[in-house]
Short mmCIF file of C-alpha atoms and ligand atoms in Angstrom, two decimals:
data_model
loop_
_atom_site.label_atom_id
_atom_site.label_comp_id
_atom_site.label_asym_id
_atom_site.label_seq_id
_atom_site.Cartn_x
_atom_site.Cartn_y
_atom_site.Cartn_z
CA MET X 411 6.04 -20.12 -64.34
CA ASP X 412 5.49 -16.70 -62.51
CA PHE X 413 7.10 -16.00 -59.24
CA ILE X 414 6.38 -13.78 -56.31
CA ILE X 415 8.45 -12.89 -53.29
CA GLU X 416 6.88 -14.36 -50.06
CA PRO X 417 7.01 -11.50 -47.35
CA SER X 418 9.03 -12.60 -44.27
CA LYS X 419 7.01 -12.77 -41.09
CA LYS X 420 7.53 -13.94 -37.56
CA ILE X 421 5.96 -17.49 -36.82
CA PRO X 422 5.73 -19.45 -33.68
CA VAL X 423 7.70 -22.59 -32.84
CA TYR X 424 5.09 -25.22 -32.40
CA ALA X 425 7.15 -27.80 -30.87
CA ALA X 426 10.81 -28.79 -30.10
CA ALA X 427 12.11 -32.37 -29.75
CA ASP X 428 15.21 -34.44 -30.28
CA ILE X 429 14.03 -36.21 -33.31
CA CYS X 430 11.24 -35.02 -35.85
CA VAL X 431 9.85 -37.64 -38.06
CA VAL X 432 7.92 -36.46 -41.06
CA GLY X 433 5.50 -39.04 -42.64
CA GLY X 434 3.40 -41.46 -40.61
CA SER X 435 3.40 -44.80 -42.40
CA ALA X 436 4.81 -47.73 -40.51
CA THR X 437 8.11 -46.63 -41.92
CA GLY X 438 7.84 -43.26 -39.99
CA VAL X 439 6.06 -44.57 -36.90
CA PHE X 440 8.59 -47.44 -36.48
CA ALA X 441 11.42 -44.87 -36.72
CA ALA X 442 9.75 -42.79 -34.09
CA VAL X 443 9.08 -45.66 -31.74
CA ARG X 444 12.61 -47.19 -31.89
CA ALA X 445 14.16 -43.78 -31.22
CA ALA X 446 11.62 -43.22 -28.27
CA ARG X 447 12.51 -46.63 -26.80
CA LEU X 448 16.04 -45.60 -26.64
CA GLY X 449 15.13 -42.40 -24.82
CA ALA X 450 14.65 -39.66 -27.46
CA LYS X 451 11.91 -37.14 -27.34
CA VAL X 452 10.23 -37.60 -30.69
CA ILE X 453 7.49 -35.70 -32.69
CA LEU X 454 5.87 -37.05 -35.81
CA ILE X 455 4.25 -35.06 -38.49
CA GLU X 456 1.67 -36.57 -40.89
CA LYS X 457 -0.20 -34.54 -43.57
CA THR X 458 -3.42 -36.77 -43.60
CA ASN X 459 -5.83 -37.71 -40.86
CA ALA X 460 -4.36 -41.04 -40.21
CA LEU X 461 -1.25 -43.11 -39.57
CA GLY X 462 -0.31 -46.05 -41.89
CA GLY X 463 0.47 -44.50 -45.21
CA VAL X 464 -0.34 -46.96 -48.15
CA ALA X 465 -1.34 -49.52 -45.36
CA GLY X 466 -3.91 -47.17 -43.83
CA ASN X 467 -5.21 -44.55 -46.33
CA GLY X 468 -4.15 -46.57 -49.34
CA LEU X 469 -6.02 -49.67 -48.02
CA VAL X 470 -3.12 -51.98 -49.03
CA ASN X 471 -3.36 -54.72 -46.41
CA VAL X 472 -0.70 -57.39 -46.89
CA TRP X 473 2.76 -57.62 -45.09
CA HIS X 474 4.88 -60.35 -46.30
CA SER X 475 6.52 -63.24 -44.39
CA LEU X 476 8.82 -62.83 -41.42
CA SER X 477 10.72 -66.04 -42.47
CA ASP X 478 13.31 -66.94 -45.03
CA THR X 479 12.15 -68.70 -48.16
CA SER X 480 12.57 -72.09 -46.45
CA GLY X 481 9.85 -70.96 -44.07
CA ARG X 482 11.83 -72.35 -41.22
CA ARG X 483 13.90 -69.47 -39.96
CA GLN X 484 12.58 -66.20 -38.74
CA ILE X 485 14.73 -63.37 -40.23
CA ILE X 486 12.45 -60.45 -39.52
CA ALA X 487 11.17 -59.43 -36.09
CA GLY X 488 11.03 -56.16 -34.36
CA LEU X 489 7.95 -53.88 -34.65
CA SER X 490 6.63 -55.53 -37.76
CA ALA X 491 6.13 -58.79 -35.71
CA GLU X 492 4.97 -56.88 -32.58
CA VAL X 493 2.22 -55.04 -34.63
CA MET X 494 1.05 -58.29 -36.30
CA GLU X 495 0.76 -59.72 -32.67
CA ARG X 496 -1.28 -56.77 -31.58
CA LEU X 497 -3.91 -56.55 -34.39
CA GLU X 498 -7.26 -58.27 -33.63
CA SER X 499 -8.03 -59.36 -37.19
CA VAL X 500 -5.12 -60.98 -38.98
CA ASP X 501 -5.00 -63.93 -41.42
CA ARG X 502 -1.87 -65.58 -42.72
CA ASP X 503 -1.49 -67.52 -45.87
CA LYS X 504 0.67 -70.67 -46.77
CA ASN X 505 3.57 -68.30 -47.57
CA GLY X 506 3.40 -66.65 -44.25
CA SER X 507 1.98 -63.35 -45.52
CA PHE X 508 -0.13 -61.28 -43.12
CA PHE X 509 -3.53 -59.86 -44.20
CA PHE X 510 -4.98 -57.14 -41.92
CA ASN X 511 -7.74 -54.55 -41.68
CA PRO X 512 -6.22 -51.19 -42.57
CA ASN X 513 -8.60 -49.48 -40.13
CA GLU X 514 -7.23 -51.54 -37.36
CA MET X 515 -3.76 -50.78 -38.61
CA LYS X 516 -4.45 -47.02 -38.08
CA THR X 517 -5.70 -47.35 -34.60
CA GLU X 518 -2.93 -49.65 -33.61
CA LEU X 519 -0.34 -47.26 -34.91
CA ASP X 520 -2.13 -44.50 -32.91
CA ALA X 521 -1.83 -46.56 -29.79
CA LEU X 522 1.90 -47.29 -30.38
CA LEU X 523 2.70 -43.55 -30.51
CA ALA X 524 0.73 -42.74 -27.52
CA GLU X 525 2.37 -45.47 -25.47
CA HIS X 526 5.72 -43.99 -26.31
CA ASN X 527 4.81 -40.44 -25.53
CA ILE X 528 5.45 -39.41 -29.01
CA GLU X 529 3.64 -36.16 -30.05
CA CYS X 530 1.62 -37.03 -33.19
CA CYS X 531 0.45 -34.04 -35.46
CA LEU X 532 -2.16 -35.20 -37.84
CA HIS X 533 -3.62 -32.93 -40.71
CA THR X 534 -0.10 -31.29 -40.49
CA CYS X 535 1.98 -30.84 -43.66
CA TYR X 536 5.67 -30.41 -43.84
CA ALA X 537 6.29 -27.28 -45.87
CA GLY X 538 9.86 -26.41 -46.03
CA LEU X 539 13.06 -26.10 -43.85
CA THR X 540 15.66 -23.77 -42.73
CA ARG X 541 19.44 -24.66 -42.86
CA ASP X 542 21.74 -24.56 -39.83
CA GLY X 543 25.29 -24.78 -41.35
CA SER X 544 25.18 -27.93 -43.46
CA GLY X 545 22.30 -29.41 -41.36
CA ILE X 546 18.66 -28.58 -40.98
CA GLY X 547 17.72 -25.89 -38.52
CA HIS X 548 13.94 -25.98 -38.36
CA ILE X 549 11.13 -27.42 -40.56
CA PHE X 550 7.99 -25.45 -41.48
CA ILE X 551 4.64 -27.03 -40.93
CA GLU X 552 1.10 -25.94 -41.85
CA ASN X 553 -2.08 -27.00 -40.07
CA LYS X 554 -5.19 -25.50 -38.60
CA ASP X 555 -3.14 -23.29 -36.52
CA GLY X 556 -1.53 -21.83 -39.52
CA ARG X 557 2.16 -21.90 -40.44
CA SER X 558 4.67 -22.60 -37.65
CA ALA X 559 7.99 -24.27 -37.09
CA VAL X 560 9.43 -27.43 -35.42
CA LYS X 561 12.81 -27.49 -33.99
CA ALA X 562 14.59 -30.84 -33.73
CA ASP X 563 18.26 -32.02 -33.35
CA PHE X 564 17.72 -34.65 -36.03
CA TYR X 565 15.15 -35.14 -38.95
CA ILE X 566 13.83 -38.31 -40.58
CA ASP X 567 12.11 -38.04 -43.83
CA ALA X 568 9.50 -40.68 -44.17
CA THR X 569 7.36 -38.93 -46.78
CA GLY X 570 7.63 -41.49 -49.44
CA ASP X 571 8.56 -38.97 -52.08
CA GLY X 572 11.52 -37.56 -49.99
CA ASP X 573 10.06 -34.04 -49.69
CA LEU X 574 12.81 -32.99 -47.23
CA ALA X 575 15.51 -34.69 -49.27
CA ARG X 576 14.31 -32.54 -52.30
CA ASP X 577 14.40 -29.26 -50.38
CA LEU X 578 17.88 -30.20 -49.15
CA GLY X 579 19.00 -30.43 -52.69
CA ILE X 580 20.23 -34.04 -52.29
CA GLU X 581 20.90 -35.58 -55.76
CA SER X 582 17.83 -37.38 -57.00
CA TYR X 583 17.15 -39.65 -60.00
CA GLN X 584 14.35 -41.51 -61.69
CA ASN X 585 14.67 -45.16 -62.56
CA GLU X 586 14.16 -46.13 -66.18
CA ASN X 587 10.98 -47.83 -65.20
CA ILE X 588 8.79 -45.88 -62.74
CA GLN X 589 6.24 -48.27 -61.25
CA PRO X 590 2.70 -46.86 -61.82
CA PRO X 591 0.37 -45.96 -58.93
CA SER X 592 -2.99 -47.91 -58.19
CA ALA X 593 -6.16 -46.58 -56.44
CA CYS X 594 -7.39 -49.42 -54.20
CA PHE X 595 -10.90 -49.69 -52.95
CA LEU X 596 -12.98 -51.95 -50.88
CA LEU X 597 -15.68 -53.93 -52.78
CA GLN X 598 -18.82 -55.16 -51.33
CA GLY X 599 -20.16 -58.29 -53.16
CA SER X 600 -18.32 -61.42 -54.03
CA ALA X 601 -16.28 -61.44 -57.31
CA ALA X 602 -14.91 -64.91 -56.69
CA GLY X 603 -14.35 -66.77 -59.89
CA ILE X 604 -15.09 -63.56 -62.02
CA ASP X 605 -12.39 -62.62 -64.61
CA ILE X 606 -12.54 -58.82 -63.97
CA THR X 607 -9.68 -58.17 -66.35
CA GLY X 608 -11.60 -60.11 -69.00
CA ILE X 609 -14.91 -58.16 -68.35
CA ILE X 610 -13.01 -54.86 -68.57
CA ASP X 611 -11.35 -55.77 -71.80
CA ARG X 612 -14.58 -57.01 -73.34
CA TYR X 613 -17.17 -54.54 -72.11
CA SER X 614 -15.54 -51.23 -70.86
CA ASP X 615 -15.54 -48.09 -72.99
CA ASP X 616 -12.69 -46.69 -71.05
CA PRO X 617 -9.38 -47.44 -72.82
CA ALA X 618 -7.50 -46.41 -69.72
CA LEU X 619 -8.52 -49.61 -67.98
CA LYS X 620 -7.95 -52.01 -70.71
CA ASN X 621 -4.99 -54.41 -71.29
CA ASP X 622 -4.07 -54.20 -67.49
CA TRP X 623 -4.13 -56.74 -64.73
CA GLY X 624 -4.50 -56.64 -61.01
CA TRP X 625 -5.03 -58.48 -57.69
CA SER X 626 -7.36 -58.49 -54.83
CA CYS X 627 -7.46 -59.92 -51.30
CA ARG X 628 -9.63 -60.54 -48.42
CA VAL X 629 -9.97 -58.08 -45.54
CA PRO X 630 -9.99 -60.19 -42.27
CA GLY X 631 -12.96 -59.70 -40.06
CA LEU X 632 -15.21 -58.09 -42.83
CA ASP X 633 -17.80 -60.13 -44.70
CA ASN X 634 -18.27 -60.05 -48.37
CA ILE X 635 -15.70 -57.35 -48.66
CA THR X 636 -12.47 -57.60 -50.67
CA MET X 637 -9.69 -55.09 -51.23
CA ARG X 638 -9.36 -54.49 -55.00
CA ALA X 639 -6.23 -53.44 -56.90
CA ASP X 640 -7.38 -54.26 -60.42
CA THR X 641 -5.82 -51.49 -62.40
CA HIS X 642 -3.03 -49.08 -62.65
CA ILE X 643 -2.89 -45.30 -63.55
CA PHE X 644 -0.36 -45.03 -66.26
CA GLY X 645 1.72 -42.03 -67.45
CA LEU X 646 1.59 -39.81 -64.39
CA MET X 647 4.35 -38.91 -61.84
CA CYS X 648 2.71 -38.59 -58.46
CA SER X 649 5.49 -36.39 -57.04
CA ARG X 650 4.00 -33.60 -59.12
CA ALA X 651 0.96 -31.75 -57.71
CA ARG X 652 -1.16 -31.56 -60.83
CA GLU X 653 -0.33 -35.15 -61.83
CA LEU X 654 -1.24 -36.44 -58.33
CA THR X 655 -4.61 -34.74 -58.38
CA GLU X 656 -5.31 -36.34 -61.90
CA ALA X 657 -4.28 -39.71 -60.65
CA GLU X 658 -6.57 -39.55 -57.75
CA ILE X 659 -9.48 -38.71 -59.89
CA ARG X 660 -8.67 -41.34 -62.49
CA GLY X 661 -8.48 -43.89 -59.83
CA ARG X 662 -11.72 -43.27 -58.53
CA ARG X 663 -13.15 -43.38 -62.06
CA HIS X 664 -11.57 -46.81 -62.46
CA ALA X 665 -13.30 -48.12 -59.23
CA ARG X 666 -16.67 -46.67 -60.39
CA GLU X 667 -16.33 -48.42 -63.68
CA ILE X 668 -15.40 -51.84 -62.26
CA VAL X 669 -18.35 -51.87 -59.93
CA ARG X 670 -20.64 -50.63 -62.78
CA LEU X 671 -19.28 -53.71 -64.82
CA LEU X 672 -19.74 -56.04 -62.00
CA ARG X 673 -23.33 -55.06 -61.47
CA LYS X 674 -23.99 -55.95 -65.14
CA TYR X 675 -21.73 -58.97 -65.63
CA GLY X 676 -20.94 -60.20 -62.04
CA HIS X 677 -22.81 -62.74 -60.05
CA GLU X 678 -26.53 -62.36 -60.03
CA GLY X 679 -28.01 -61.21 -56.77
CA GLU X 680 -24.81 -59.74 -55.45
CA ASN X 681 -25.21 -56.10 -54.32
CA TYR X 682 -21.95 -54.79 -55.81
CA ARG X 683 -20.90 -51.38 -54.22
CA ILE X 684 -17.85 -49.41 -53.43
CA ALA X 685 -17.68 -49.93 -49.61
CA ALA X 686 -14.61 -47.59 -49.38
CA LEU X 687 -12.33 -45.74 -51.72
CA CYS X 688 -8.76 -45.33 -50.60
CA SER X 689 -8.39 -41.78 -49.12
CA HIS X 690 -4.99 -41.57 -50.61
CA ILE X 691 -3.79 -43.12 -54.08
CA GLY X 692 -1.26 -45.85 -53.58
CA ILE X 693 2.00 -44.54 -55.00
CA ARG X 694 4.53 -47.18 -55.91
CA GLU X 695 7.43 -44.97 -57.06
CA THR X 696 8.60 -41.56 -57.85
CA LEU X 697 12.06 -40.17 -57.05
CA HIS X 698 15.09 -41.91 -55.53
CA TYR X 699 17.87 -39.93 -53.55
CA ARG X 700 21.50 -40.69 -53.62
CA THR X 701 23.10 -42.17 -50.53
CA ARG X 702 26.42 -43.89 -49.78
CA PHE X 703 25.09 -47.30 -50.95
CA GLN X 704 22.90 -48.06 -53.83
CA ALA X 705 21.03 -51.29 -53.61
CA ASP X 706 21.35 -53.41 -56.79
CA GLU X 707 19.37 -56.27 -58.05
CA LEU X 708 22.11 -58.69 -58.53
CA SER X 709 23.58 -58.31 -55.04
CA LEU X 710 20.20 -58.92 -53.57
CA LEU X 711 19.39 -61.92 -55.59
CA LEU X 712 22.85 -63.52 -54.85
CA GLY X 713 22.30 -62.82 -51.14
CA LYS X 714 25.22 -60.62 -50.48
CA ARG X 715 25.97 -60.24 -46.71
CA TYR X 716 26.93 -57.09 -44.74
CA GLU X 717 28.36 -56.73 -41.24
CA ASP X 718 26.10 -53.70 -40.74
CA ALA X 719 22.98 -55.21 -42.29
CA VAL X 720 19.81 -53.43 -41.04
CA LEU X 721 17.33 -55.30 -43.38
CA ASN X 722 16.64 -58.93 -44.05
CA GLY X 723 14.25 -59.69 -46.86
CA THR X 724 12.80 -62.30 -49.24
CA TYR X 725 10.28 -60.38 -51.36
CA SER X 726 11.24 -61.16 -55.02
CA VAL X 727 12.05 -58.49 -57.67
CA ASP X 728 8.49 -57.34 -58.69
CA ILE X 729 8.42 -54.70 -61.34
CA HIS X 730 5.12 -53.26 -62.40
CA HIS X 731 5.89 -51.85 -65.86
CA ALA X 732 5.32 -48.15 -66.49
CA ASP X 733 3.50 -49.02 -69.80
CA ARG X 734 1.60 -52.19 -68.66
CA GLY X 735 2.78 -55.59 -67.73
CA ILE X 736 4.81 -57.13 -64.84
CA THR X 737 8.02 -58.99 -64.20
CA PHE X 738 9.16 -61.21 -61.31
CA ARG X 739 12.60 -62.32 -60.82
CA HIS X 740 13.58 -64.82 -58.08
CA PHE X 741 16.56 -66.04 -56.15
CA ASP X 742 16.59 -69.34 -57.97
CA GLY X 743 17.09 -67.70 -61.29
CA THR X 744 13.62 -68.03 -62.63
CA TYR X 745 11.77 -65.16 -64.06
CA ASN X 746 8.30 -64.51 -65.53
CA THR X 747 6.86 -61.52 -67.35
CA VAL X 748 3.28 -60.77 -68.32
CA ASN X 749 3.64 -58.48 -71.30
CA ALA X 750 1.43 -55.47 -72.09
CA ASP X 751 -0.44 -57.69 -74.65
CA GLY X 752 -1.06 -60.33 -72.15
CA THR X 753 1.49 -62.81 -73.52
CA ARG X 754 3.82 -64.42 -71.10
CA THR X 755 7.56 -65.00 -71.26
CA GLY X 756 9.93 -66.52 -68.84
CA GLY X 757 13.38 -68.12 -68.27
CA ASN X 758 16.27 -68.39 -65.93
CA TRP X 759 18.42 -65.23 -65.37
CA ARG X 760 21.25 -67.11 -63.81
CA GLU X 761 21.73 -69.41 -66.76
CA GLU X 762 21.23 -66.50 -69.30
CA MET X 763 23.72 -64.23 -67.58
CA GLY X 764 26.13 -67.04 -66.75
CA ILE X 765 26.18 -65.83 -63.26
CA GLY X 766 25.75 -67.73 -60.08
CA ALA X 767 24.93 -71.19 -61.51
CA ASP X 768 27.52 -72.64 -59.14
CA LEU X 769 26.55 -70.44 -56.24
CA PRO X 770 24.14 -71.64 -53.53
CA VAL X 771 20.55 -70.16 -53.82
CA PRO X 772 20.21 -67.84 -50.88
CA THR X 773 17.12 -67.83 -48.73
CA TYR X 774 17.07 -64.16 -47.97
CA TYR X 775 18.84 -60.88 -48.80
CA GLN X 776 20.34 -57.99 -46.82
CA VAL X 777 20.93 -54.25 -46.99
CA PRO X 778 23.50 -52.33 -45.14
CA PHE X 779 23.13 -49.19 -42.94
CA SER X 780 24.91 -47.05 -45.45
CA LEU X 781 21.81 -47.28 -47.66
CA LEU X 782 20.36 -44.69 -45.31
CA VAL X 783 23.40 -42.43 -45.14
CA ASN X 784 23.52 -39.30 -47.30
CA GLU X 785 26.79 -37.66 -47.99
CA SER X 786 26.23 -34.04 -46.90
CA VAL X 787 23.59 -33.36 -44.27
CA PRO X 788 24.59 -34.39 -40.78
CA ASN X 789 21.26 -34.60 -39.00
CA PHE X 790 19.14 -36.19 -41.69
CA ILE X 791 18.02 -39.56 -42.86
CA ALA X 792 15.43 -40.42 -45.53
CA ALA X 793 13.81 -43.95 -45.21
CA GLY X 794 10.97 -45.32 -47.41
CA ARG X 795 10.27 -45.69 -51.07
CA MET X 796 12.65 -42.80 -52.06
CA ILE X 797 15.66 -45.22 -51.23
CA ASN X 798 18.70 -45.33 -53.42
CA ALA X 799 17.95 -48.49 -55.32
CA ASP X 800 18.18 -49.56 -58.98
CA THR X 801 14.81 -50.70 -60.80
CA GLY X 802 15.16 -54.28 -59.78
CA ALA X 803 16.46 -53.84 -56.25
CA PHE X 804 13.54 -51.19 -55.70
CA GLY X 805 11.07 -53.90 -57.12
CA ALA X 806 12.11 -56.18 -54.13
CA LEU X 807 12.81 -53.72 -51.38
CA ARG X 808 9.66 -51.52 -51.88
CA VAL X 809 7.41 -53.71 -49.77
CA MET X 810 6.34 -52.73 -46.34
CA ILE X 811 7.96 -55.67 -44.40
CA ASN X 812 11.29 -54.25 -45.74
CA LEU X 813 10.64 -50.51 -45.54
CA ASN X 814 9.47 -51.08 -41.94
CA GLN X 815 12.82 -52.34 -41.09
CA LEU X 816 14.49 -49.34 -42.70
CA GLY X 817 12.30 -47.10 -40.52
CA GLU X 818 13.47 -48.91 -37.43
CA ALA X 819 17.02 -48.57 -38.56
CA ALA X 820 16.52 -44.82 -39.30
CA GLY X 821 15.19 -44.18 -35.91
CA VAL X 822 18.09 -46.07 -34.25
CA GLY X 823 20.62 -44.35 -36.52
CA ALA X 824 19.36 -40.83 -35.63
CA TYR X 825 19.44 -41.73 -31.88
CA THR X 826 23.00 -43.06 -32.25
CA ALA X 827 24.12 -39.94 -33.91
CA LEU X 828 22.67 -37.71 -31.16
CA GLN X 829 23.90 -39.87 -28.30
CA HIS X 830 27.59 -39.70 -29.60
CA ASN X 831 27.04 -36.00 -30.76
CA ILE X 832 28.33 -37.04 -34.25
CA PRO X 833 26.96 -36.55 -37.77
CA ILE X 834 24.98 -39.49 -39.33
CA GLN X 835 28.06 -40.02 -41.72
CA ALA X 836 30.26 -40.92 -38.68
CA VAL X 837 27.72 -43.34 -37.20
CA ASP X 838 28.97 -46.98 -36.98
CA GLY X 839 26.54 -49.17 -38.96
CA ALA X 840 27.54 -52.28 -37.03
CA GLU X 841 26.52 -50.42 -33.80
CA VAL X 842 23.12 -49.54 -35.21
CA ALA X 843 22.64 -53.20 -36.31
CA GLU X 844 23.48 -54.46 -32.86
CA THR X 845 21.17 -51.87 -31.17
CA LEU X 846 18.35 -53.09 -33.47
CA ARG X 847 19.05 -56.62 -32.55
CA ALA X 848 19.12 -55.78 -28.81
CA GLY X 849 15.79 -54.05 -29.30
CA GLY X 850 14.10 -57.05 -30.76
CA SER X 851 15.10 -57.21 -34.43
CA ALA X 852 15.98 -60.54 -35.75
CA ASN X 853 19.53 -61.97 -35.87
CA ARG X 854 21.32 -60.74 -38.85
CA GLY X 855 23.73 -63.68 -39.68
C1 LIG N 1103 -1.31 -50.39 -54.93
C2 LIG N 1103 -0.16 -50.82 -54.26
C3 LIG N 1103 -0.09 -52.15 -53.70
C4 LIG N 1103 0.95 -52.53 -53.02
N1 LIG N 1103 1.05 -53.81 -52.49
C5 LIG N 1103 1.90 -54.16 -51.56
C6 LIG N 1103 1.67 -55.30 -50.74
O1 LIG N 1103 0.70 -56.15 -50.94
N2 LIG N 1103 2.57 -55.45 -49.70
C7 LIG N 1103 3.51 -54.62 -49.40
O2 LIG N 1103 4.21 -54.79 -48.42
N3 LIG N 1103 3.77 -53.51 -50.14
C8 LIG N 1103 2.89 -53.25 -51.18
N4 LIG N 1103 3.07 -52.05 -51.84
C9 LIG N 1103 4.27 -51.28 -51.64
C10 LIG N 1103 4.29 -50.42 -50.42
O3 LIG N 1103 2.89 -50.34 -49.91
C11 LIG N 1103 4.84 -49.16 -50.47
O4 LIG N 1103 6.12 -49.15 -51.10
C12 LIG N 1103 5.17 -48.51 -49.11
O5 LIG N 1103 3.87 -48.53 -48.30
C13 LIG N 1103 5.84 -47.20 -49.16
O6 LIG N 1103 6.08 -46.81 -47.76
P1 LIG N 1103 6.54 -45.42 -47.41
O7 LIG N 1103 6.62 -45.25 -45.96
O8 LIG N 1103 7.81 -45.02 -48.18
O9 LIG N 1103 5.45 -44.31 -48.01
P2 LIG N 1103 3.94 -44.21 -47.70
O10 LIG N 1103 3.21 -45.40 -47.26
O11 LIG N 1103 3.44 -43.44 -48.95
O12 LIG N 1103 3.94 -43.19 -46.51
C14 LIG N 1103 4.28 -41.74 -46.66
C15 LIG N 1103 3.59 -41.02 -45.56
O13 LIG N 1103 4.14 -39.73 -45.46
C16 LIG N 1103 3.02 -38.76 -45.44
N5 LIG N 1103 3.48 -37.57 -46.10
C17 LIG N 1103 3.89 -37.37 -47.40
N6 LIG N 1103 4.41 -36.14 -47.62
C18 LIG N 1103 4.15 -35.49 -46.44
C19 LIG N 1103 4.41 -34.11 -46.00
N7 LIG N 1103 4.76 -33.20 -46.95
N8 LIG N 1103 4.09 -33.84 -44.77
C20 LIG N 1103 3.65 -34.72 -43.85
N9 LIG N 1103 3.38 -36.00 -44.22
C21 LIG N 1103 3.66 -36.32 -45.44
C22 LIG N 1103 1.91 -39.43 -46.25
O14 LIG N 1103 0.60 -38.93 -45.94
C23 LIG N 1103 2.05 -40.98 -45.75
O15 LIG N 1103 1.41 -41.24 -44.50
C24 LIG N 1103 2.03 -51.62 -52.66
C25 LIG N 1103 1.98 -50.40 -53.19
C26 LIG N 1103 0.83 -49.99 -53.85
C27 LIG N 1103 0.82 -48.51 -54.32
#
């Protein structure tokens, strides 16, 4: 690679705030809102035209249940519950999952920021940072006004990939399985009862789509439209610029091919069309950044409890294999795998590992605040899918109902550090958990 030296120049300071959140999915928005409710002045930077991340521009419109696996005890509340109350078009299934319209999600998150006087900068990309001792001094942003800087006392990285964590040189790693991305789209025309996977395998000339599997779901309030996530894009790392571009283009090609096949082999008389393409490919996993605590699958599935728990969750370990196939592992020990060749295997991990056969089956898991605490940068937290988690724990924690809670914890943690004028490493996780509870999060027993 060639290099040039960028000439130094004077640039304006665009804004100053107590806390700057970079990334506007619900993770980032919830971090911003929780901090603002405690009294912080907050600014949020988002590179696209809309809030919501994968739930907005990515079109993924399912948040999982607020209850434990018994369905009788609410273990998640806070802003996830508030937002589900506010949305106009929401359906729930028998497991308590919420289905929403991603366009409504975008406008509701806009409203939430406005109500809390949080400055929202759309079409604004984070582009680097300056150091102030061991902390962050300024960040650079780029938007229609050109290049400028934002000054804050604390920074929250909710970029998914961990762009600030990367520039800070925090140690990163890749899990042995990196879950592949999918480009979702909205399909006009009913595909009910149609085996799209089978049609692709039989009739498509594009090998990239074959031997895969996917899912789809309704979009509340829209007639004859479904959200499709039928395929994956394999072998690309979406935290690399060129591979991200290729993934986007391949994803659109998949959508076009599926609709072409449906028009030929779908229900007669249906007017199959792409109603909307995702405006950002759905990225499941890229890099992870080290913090004081690494979430591990066994502790989650055995329901380990923490005094400073900032997340309660029930979503099972769900690993989309990097080379096709999927594995689920559950609290009760059962697991199922759909292999790349379509064959199925399963069993009981508790029995096979000789672990936990005598222990009660938990109804939810927890994660402590230290998951968010890095070792070296005093005014920084990263929250989102870049979390420090092994392959299995990431498979469970990666869903939005979980990351939403980590966003809320990041906002409260940042505020607590500023309030006490201490580095994030000195913040008492139990105090953060108590502030979260007082602010509407569920009890963490
Ligand atoms: C196809 C697919 C299906 C899924 N299905 C489900 C499901 O059914 N239910 C569920 O709960 N979860 C599901 N997940 C997982 C879940 O959606 C993601 O793990 C989660 O949304 C990640 O959240 P995040 O906040 O870390 O990142 P993201 O949602 O990716 O948000 C990151 C935000 O940061 C912004 N950003 C990034 N870089 C910069 C920058 N340099 N400057 C400014 N802004 C920046 C992005 O534009 C984006 O808005 C799915 C994921 C995929 C990909």
